[in-house]
Coordinates of C-alpha atoms in Angstrom, one line a residue:
X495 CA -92.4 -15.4 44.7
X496 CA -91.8 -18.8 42.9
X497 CA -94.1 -19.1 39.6
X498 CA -94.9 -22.0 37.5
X499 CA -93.8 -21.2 34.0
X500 CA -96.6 -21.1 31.5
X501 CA -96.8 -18.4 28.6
X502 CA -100.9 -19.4 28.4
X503 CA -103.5 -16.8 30.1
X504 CA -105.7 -19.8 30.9
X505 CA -103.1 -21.4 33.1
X506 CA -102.1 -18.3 34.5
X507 CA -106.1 -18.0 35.4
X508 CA -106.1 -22.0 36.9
X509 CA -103.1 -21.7 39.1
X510 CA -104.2 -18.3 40.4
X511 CA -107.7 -20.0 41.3
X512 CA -106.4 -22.5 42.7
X513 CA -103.8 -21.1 45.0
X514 CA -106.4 -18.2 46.0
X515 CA -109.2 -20.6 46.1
X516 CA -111.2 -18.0 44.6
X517 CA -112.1 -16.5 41.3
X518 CA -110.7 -13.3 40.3
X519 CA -113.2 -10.3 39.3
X520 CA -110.3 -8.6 37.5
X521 CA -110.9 -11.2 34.4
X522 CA -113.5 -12.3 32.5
X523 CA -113.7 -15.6 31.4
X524 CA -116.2 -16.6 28.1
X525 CA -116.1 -20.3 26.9
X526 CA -117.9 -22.1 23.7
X527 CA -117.6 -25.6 22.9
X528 CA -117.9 -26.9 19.3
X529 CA -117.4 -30.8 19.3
X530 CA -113.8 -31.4 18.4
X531 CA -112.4 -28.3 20.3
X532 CA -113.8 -25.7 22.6
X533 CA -112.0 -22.1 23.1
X534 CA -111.6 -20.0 25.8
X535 CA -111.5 -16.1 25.9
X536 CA -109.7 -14.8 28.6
X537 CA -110.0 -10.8 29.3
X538 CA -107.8 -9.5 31.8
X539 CA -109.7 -6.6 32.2
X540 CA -107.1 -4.2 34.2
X541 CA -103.9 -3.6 35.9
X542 CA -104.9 -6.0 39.6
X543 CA -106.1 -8.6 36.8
X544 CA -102.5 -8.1 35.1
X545 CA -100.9 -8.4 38.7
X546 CA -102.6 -11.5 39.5
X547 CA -102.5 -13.3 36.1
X548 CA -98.9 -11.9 35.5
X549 CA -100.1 -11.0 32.0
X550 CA -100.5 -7.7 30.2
X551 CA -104.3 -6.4 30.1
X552 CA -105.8 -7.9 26.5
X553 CA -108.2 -10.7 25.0
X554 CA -106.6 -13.8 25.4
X555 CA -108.0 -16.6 22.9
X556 CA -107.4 -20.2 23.7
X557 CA -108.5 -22.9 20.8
X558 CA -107.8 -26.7 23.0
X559 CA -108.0 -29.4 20.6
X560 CA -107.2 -32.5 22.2
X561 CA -107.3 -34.3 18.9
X562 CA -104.4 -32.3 17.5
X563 CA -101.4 -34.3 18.0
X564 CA -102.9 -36.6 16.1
X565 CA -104.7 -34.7 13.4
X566 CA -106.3 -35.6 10.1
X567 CA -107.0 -33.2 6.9
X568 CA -110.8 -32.5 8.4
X569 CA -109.4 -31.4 11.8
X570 CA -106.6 -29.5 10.3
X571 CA -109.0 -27.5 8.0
X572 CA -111.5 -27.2 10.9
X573 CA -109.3 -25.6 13.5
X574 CA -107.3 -23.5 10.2
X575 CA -110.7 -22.1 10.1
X576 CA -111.4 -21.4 14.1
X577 CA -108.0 -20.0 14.2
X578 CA -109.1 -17.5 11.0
X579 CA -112.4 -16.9 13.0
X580 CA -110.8 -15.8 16.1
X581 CA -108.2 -13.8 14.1
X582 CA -110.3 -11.8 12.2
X583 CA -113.1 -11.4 15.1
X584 CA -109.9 -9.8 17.3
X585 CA -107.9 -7.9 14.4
X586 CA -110.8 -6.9 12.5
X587 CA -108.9 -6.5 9.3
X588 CA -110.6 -4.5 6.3
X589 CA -109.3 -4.2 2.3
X590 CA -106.4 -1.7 2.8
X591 CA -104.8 -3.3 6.0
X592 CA -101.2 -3.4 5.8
X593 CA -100.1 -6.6 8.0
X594 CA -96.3 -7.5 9.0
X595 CA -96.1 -11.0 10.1
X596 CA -93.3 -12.2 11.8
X597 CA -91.9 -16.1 12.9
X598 CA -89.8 -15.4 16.3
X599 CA -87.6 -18.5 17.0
X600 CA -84.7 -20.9 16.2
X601 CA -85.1 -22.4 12.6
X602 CA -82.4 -24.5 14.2
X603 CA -84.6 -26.3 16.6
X604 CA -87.5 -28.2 16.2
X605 CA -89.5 -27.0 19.2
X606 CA -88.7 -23.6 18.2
X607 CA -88.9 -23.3 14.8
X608 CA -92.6 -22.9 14.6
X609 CA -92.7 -19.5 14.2
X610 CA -89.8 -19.5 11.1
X611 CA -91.7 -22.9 9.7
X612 CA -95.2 -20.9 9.2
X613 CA -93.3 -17.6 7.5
X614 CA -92.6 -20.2 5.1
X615 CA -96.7 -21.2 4.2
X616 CA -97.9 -17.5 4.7
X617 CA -98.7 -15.7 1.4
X618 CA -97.0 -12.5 1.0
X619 CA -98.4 -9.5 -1.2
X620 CA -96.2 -6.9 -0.5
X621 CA -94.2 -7.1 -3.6
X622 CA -97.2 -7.5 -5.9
X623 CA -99.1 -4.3 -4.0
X624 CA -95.3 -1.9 -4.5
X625 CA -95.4 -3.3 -8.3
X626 CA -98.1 -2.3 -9.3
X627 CA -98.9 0.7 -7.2
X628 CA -102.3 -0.7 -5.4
X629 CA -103.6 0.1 -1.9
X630 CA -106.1 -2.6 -2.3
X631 CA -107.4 -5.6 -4.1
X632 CA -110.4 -7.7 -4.6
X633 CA -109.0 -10.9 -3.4
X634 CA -105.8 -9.9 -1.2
X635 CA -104.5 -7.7 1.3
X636 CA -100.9 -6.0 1.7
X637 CA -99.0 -8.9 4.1
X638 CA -95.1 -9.1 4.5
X639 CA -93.3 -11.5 6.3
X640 CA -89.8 -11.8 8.2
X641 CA -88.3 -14.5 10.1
X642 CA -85.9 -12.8 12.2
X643 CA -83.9 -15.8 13.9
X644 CA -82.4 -15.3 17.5
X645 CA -79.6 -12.7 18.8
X646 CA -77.3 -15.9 19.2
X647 CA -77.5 -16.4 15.5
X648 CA -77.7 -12.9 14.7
X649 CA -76.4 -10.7 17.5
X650 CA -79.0 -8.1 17.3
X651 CA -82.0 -8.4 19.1
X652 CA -84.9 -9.2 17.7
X653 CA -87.1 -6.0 18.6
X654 CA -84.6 -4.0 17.1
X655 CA -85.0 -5.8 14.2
X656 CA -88.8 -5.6 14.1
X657 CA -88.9 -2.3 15.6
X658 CA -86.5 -0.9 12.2
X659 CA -88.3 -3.1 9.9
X660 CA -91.8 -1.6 11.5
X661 CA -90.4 1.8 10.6
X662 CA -89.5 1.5 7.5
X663 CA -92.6 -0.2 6.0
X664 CA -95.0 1.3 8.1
X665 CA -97.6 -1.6 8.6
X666 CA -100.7 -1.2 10.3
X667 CA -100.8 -4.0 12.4
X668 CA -98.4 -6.7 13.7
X669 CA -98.5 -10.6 13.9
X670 CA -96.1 -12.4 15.5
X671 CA -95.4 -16.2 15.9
X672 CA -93.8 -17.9 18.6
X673 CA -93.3 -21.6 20.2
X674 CA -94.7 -21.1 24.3
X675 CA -94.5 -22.7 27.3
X676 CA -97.0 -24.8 29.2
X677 CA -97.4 -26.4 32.8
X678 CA -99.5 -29.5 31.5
X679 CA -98.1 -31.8 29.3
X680 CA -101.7 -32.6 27.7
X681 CA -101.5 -28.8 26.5
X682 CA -98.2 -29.5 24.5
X683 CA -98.7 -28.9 21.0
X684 CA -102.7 -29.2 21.4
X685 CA -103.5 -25.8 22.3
X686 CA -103.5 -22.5 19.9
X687 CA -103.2 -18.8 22.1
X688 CA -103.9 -15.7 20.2
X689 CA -104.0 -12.3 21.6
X690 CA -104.0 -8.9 21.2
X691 CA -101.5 -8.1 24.1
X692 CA -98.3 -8.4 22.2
X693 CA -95.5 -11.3 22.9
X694 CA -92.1 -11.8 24.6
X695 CA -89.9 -13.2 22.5
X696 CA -87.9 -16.5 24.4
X697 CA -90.7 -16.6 26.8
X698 CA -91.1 -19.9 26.1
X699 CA -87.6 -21.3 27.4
X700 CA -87.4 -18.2 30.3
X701 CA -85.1 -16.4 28.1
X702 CA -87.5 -14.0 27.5
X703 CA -86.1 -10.5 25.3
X704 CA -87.7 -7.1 25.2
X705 CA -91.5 -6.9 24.7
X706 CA -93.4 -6.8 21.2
X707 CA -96.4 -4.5 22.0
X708 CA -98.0 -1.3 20.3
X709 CA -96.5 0.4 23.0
X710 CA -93.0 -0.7 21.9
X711 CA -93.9 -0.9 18.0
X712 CA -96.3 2.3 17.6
X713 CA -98.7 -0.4 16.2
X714 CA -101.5 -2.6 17.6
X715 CA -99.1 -6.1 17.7
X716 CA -101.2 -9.6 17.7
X717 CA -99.7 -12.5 18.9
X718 CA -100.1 -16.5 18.2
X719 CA -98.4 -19.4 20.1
X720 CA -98.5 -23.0 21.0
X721 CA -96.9 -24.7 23.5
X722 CA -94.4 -27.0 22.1
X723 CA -92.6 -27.6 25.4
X724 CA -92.7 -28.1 29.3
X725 CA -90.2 -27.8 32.0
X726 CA -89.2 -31.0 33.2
X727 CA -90.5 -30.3 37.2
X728 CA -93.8 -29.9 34.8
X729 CA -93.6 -33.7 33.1
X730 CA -92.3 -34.7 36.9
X731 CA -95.3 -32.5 38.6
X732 CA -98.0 -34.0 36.8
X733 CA -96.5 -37.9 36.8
X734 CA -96.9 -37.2 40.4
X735 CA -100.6 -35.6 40.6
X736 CA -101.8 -38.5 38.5
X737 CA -100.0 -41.0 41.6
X738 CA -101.3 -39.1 44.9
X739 CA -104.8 -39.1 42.5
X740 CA -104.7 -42.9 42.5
X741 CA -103.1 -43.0 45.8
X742 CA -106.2 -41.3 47.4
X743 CA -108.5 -43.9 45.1
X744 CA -107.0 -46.8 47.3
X745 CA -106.6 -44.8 50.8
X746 CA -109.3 -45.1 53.0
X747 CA -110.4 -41.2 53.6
X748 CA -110.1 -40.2 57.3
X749 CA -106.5 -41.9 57.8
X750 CA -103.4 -39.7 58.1
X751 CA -102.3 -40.9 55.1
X752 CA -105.1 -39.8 53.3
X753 CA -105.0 -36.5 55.1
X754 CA -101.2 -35.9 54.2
X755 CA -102.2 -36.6 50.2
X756 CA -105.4 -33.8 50.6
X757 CA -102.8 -31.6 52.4
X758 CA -100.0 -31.9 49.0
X759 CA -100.3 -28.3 47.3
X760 CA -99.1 -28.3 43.5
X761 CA -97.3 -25.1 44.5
X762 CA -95.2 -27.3 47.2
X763 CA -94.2 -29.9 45.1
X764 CA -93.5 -28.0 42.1
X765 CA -91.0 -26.1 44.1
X766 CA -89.7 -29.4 45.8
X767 CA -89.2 -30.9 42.3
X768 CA -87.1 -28.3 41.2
X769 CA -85.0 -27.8 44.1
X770 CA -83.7 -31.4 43.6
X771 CA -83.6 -31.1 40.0
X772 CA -81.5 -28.0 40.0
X773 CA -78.1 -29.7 40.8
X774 CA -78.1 -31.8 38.2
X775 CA -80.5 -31.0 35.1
X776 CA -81.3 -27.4 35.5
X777 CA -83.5 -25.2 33.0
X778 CA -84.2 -28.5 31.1
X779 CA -87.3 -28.4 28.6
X780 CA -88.9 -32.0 27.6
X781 CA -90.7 -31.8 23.8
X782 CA -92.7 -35.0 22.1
X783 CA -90.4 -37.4 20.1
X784 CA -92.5 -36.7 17.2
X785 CA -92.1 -32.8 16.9
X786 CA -90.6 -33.1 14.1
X787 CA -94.1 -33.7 12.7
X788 CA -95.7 -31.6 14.8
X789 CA -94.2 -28.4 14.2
X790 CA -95.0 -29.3 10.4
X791 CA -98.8 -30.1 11.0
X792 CA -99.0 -27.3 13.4
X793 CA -97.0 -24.6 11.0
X794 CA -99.5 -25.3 8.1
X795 CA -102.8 -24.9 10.7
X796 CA -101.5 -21.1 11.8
X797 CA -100.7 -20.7 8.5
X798 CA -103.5 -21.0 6.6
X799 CA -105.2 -19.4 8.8
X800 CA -104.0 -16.4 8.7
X801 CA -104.2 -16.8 5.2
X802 CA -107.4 -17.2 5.2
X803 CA -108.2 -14.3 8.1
X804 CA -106.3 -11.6 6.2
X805 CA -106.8 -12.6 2.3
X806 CA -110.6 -12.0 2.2
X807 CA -110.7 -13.3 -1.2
X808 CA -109.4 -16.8 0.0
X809 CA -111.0 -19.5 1.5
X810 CA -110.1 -23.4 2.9
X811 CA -110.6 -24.6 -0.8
X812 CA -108.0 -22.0 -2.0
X813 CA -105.8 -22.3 1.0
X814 CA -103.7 -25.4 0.0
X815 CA -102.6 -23.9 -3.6
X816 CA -100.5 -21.4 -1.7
X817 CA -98.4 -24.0 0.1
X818 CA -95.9 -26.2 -0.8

């Protein structure tokens, strides 16, 4: 069965709903609004949620900020500090937690390199805690960090890579990094997923590699993502919902007209989008001009708070010294 491409629970949820008309008792949905970003909590609660959502059973945390492309030093420490809360309210981290966190992606291009660019603003410990022959510390916990590029740069996959590293260090839990997917363009680069069901490295273009899971790893593996790009049917799609939206504004209800515009599933002209696409710019992704930017901003925010959500003796005021 055709399938919108989105790596986010949420969407997953939306376009199930809306093609079933109906919500789904497999999943439970929890939502809290603070004033310049709300967050979802997705729980797909068992395997006929996981058939219907097409995601593994596991929390799935959504933090939208619609603000975010165009973020200031307040937002930026406020949602660095949601995306701490959220991390430590799912990981649960304690003094003598041993955390591996890895940045899936291409350092090579923009959209993808989010995953490398925060590896490069996390604080590492696991030198300091081998030197000095500590299990814990007052102020910081035992974190490593690996950027593992792509198996076209590096002709290994990248769970063999984790899984060997995982072995040899022996870390008790896993946090992995990675650019997604979305099906709305307003979603690009304002919305932050974390969850507890591992992650698919590639996903994001549908080149997606072997799993990263605690079934996979031997240890629980937490994932966060952002969508830093959308299919082109996607940008096309949703250029077209906002016309047949307007349309239906100026048709008089009742017509045949009007009746062929209520009639238009999403589904329908998602799939007629890409069948006249495919001849001539298959598998093409569309990312903001600006990612550049973005990917910097957004690096920093996942950054520091992980900083923050694993280093119990740091807070937002200590955050910044750490980064360059």
């Amino acid at each position: 069965m055709f399938q919108v491409r989105t790596d986010l629970a949420i969407e997953a949820r939306e376009i199930f709903e809306q093609k079933n008309k109906s919500d789904t008792k497999d999943v439970q949905i929890e939502k809290e609004e603070k004033e310049n970003y709300y967050v979802t909590r997705v729980k797909i609660l068992n395997e006929s949620g996981e058939r219907k959502l097409g995601k593994p059973v596991g929390t799935y945390i959504t933090i939208d900020v619609p603000a975010l492309k165009n973020a200031d030093q307040d937002l930026k420490d406020e949602i660095s500090q949601a995306v701490a809360k959220e991390l430590r309210n799912i990981i649960n981290p304690n003094k003598q937690t041993k955390s591996l966190i890895v940045g899936l992606g291409n350092w090579n291009i923009t959209p993808d390199a989010l995953g490398p660019k925060v590896i490069d603003k996390v604080y590492v410990t696991r030198h300091l805690f081998e030197a000095y022959n500590k299990t814990e510390d007052e102020d910081m916990t035992n974190v490593s960090a690996i950027s593992p590029g792509v198996m076209g740069i590096t002709g290994i996959e990248t769970s063999e890579t984790i899984k060997g590293i995982v072995e040899k260090i022996n870390p008790d839990i896993v946090i992995a990094i990675d650019a997604l997917a979305s099906r709305k363009m307003e979603r690009v680069s304002t919305t932050i997923q974390i969850t507890d069901a591992g992650i698919s490295p590639g996903s994001g273009i549908g080149n997606a590699r072997k799993a990263l899971n605690k079934e996979f790893l031997g240890v629980p593996v937490y994932a966060i993502g952002i969508p830093t790009v959308v299919d082109a049917a996607t940008m096309i799609n949703d250029t077209m919902e906002l016309i047949i939206a307007e349309l239906k504004n100026q048709a008089d209800k009742g017509t045949s007209f009007y009746a062929m515009l209520e009639e238009m599933e999403s589904q329908d002209k998602y799939q007629l989008i890409k069948e006249v696409l495919t001849p001539y710019m298959p598998n093409v992704v569309v990312t903001p001009k600006e990612i550049d930017e973005l990917i910097n901003n957004l690096s920093l925010i996942v950054a520091n708070g992980i900083n923050i959500a694993l280093h119990h003796g740091i807070d937002l005021k200590d955050v910044n010294r750490y980064i360059n």
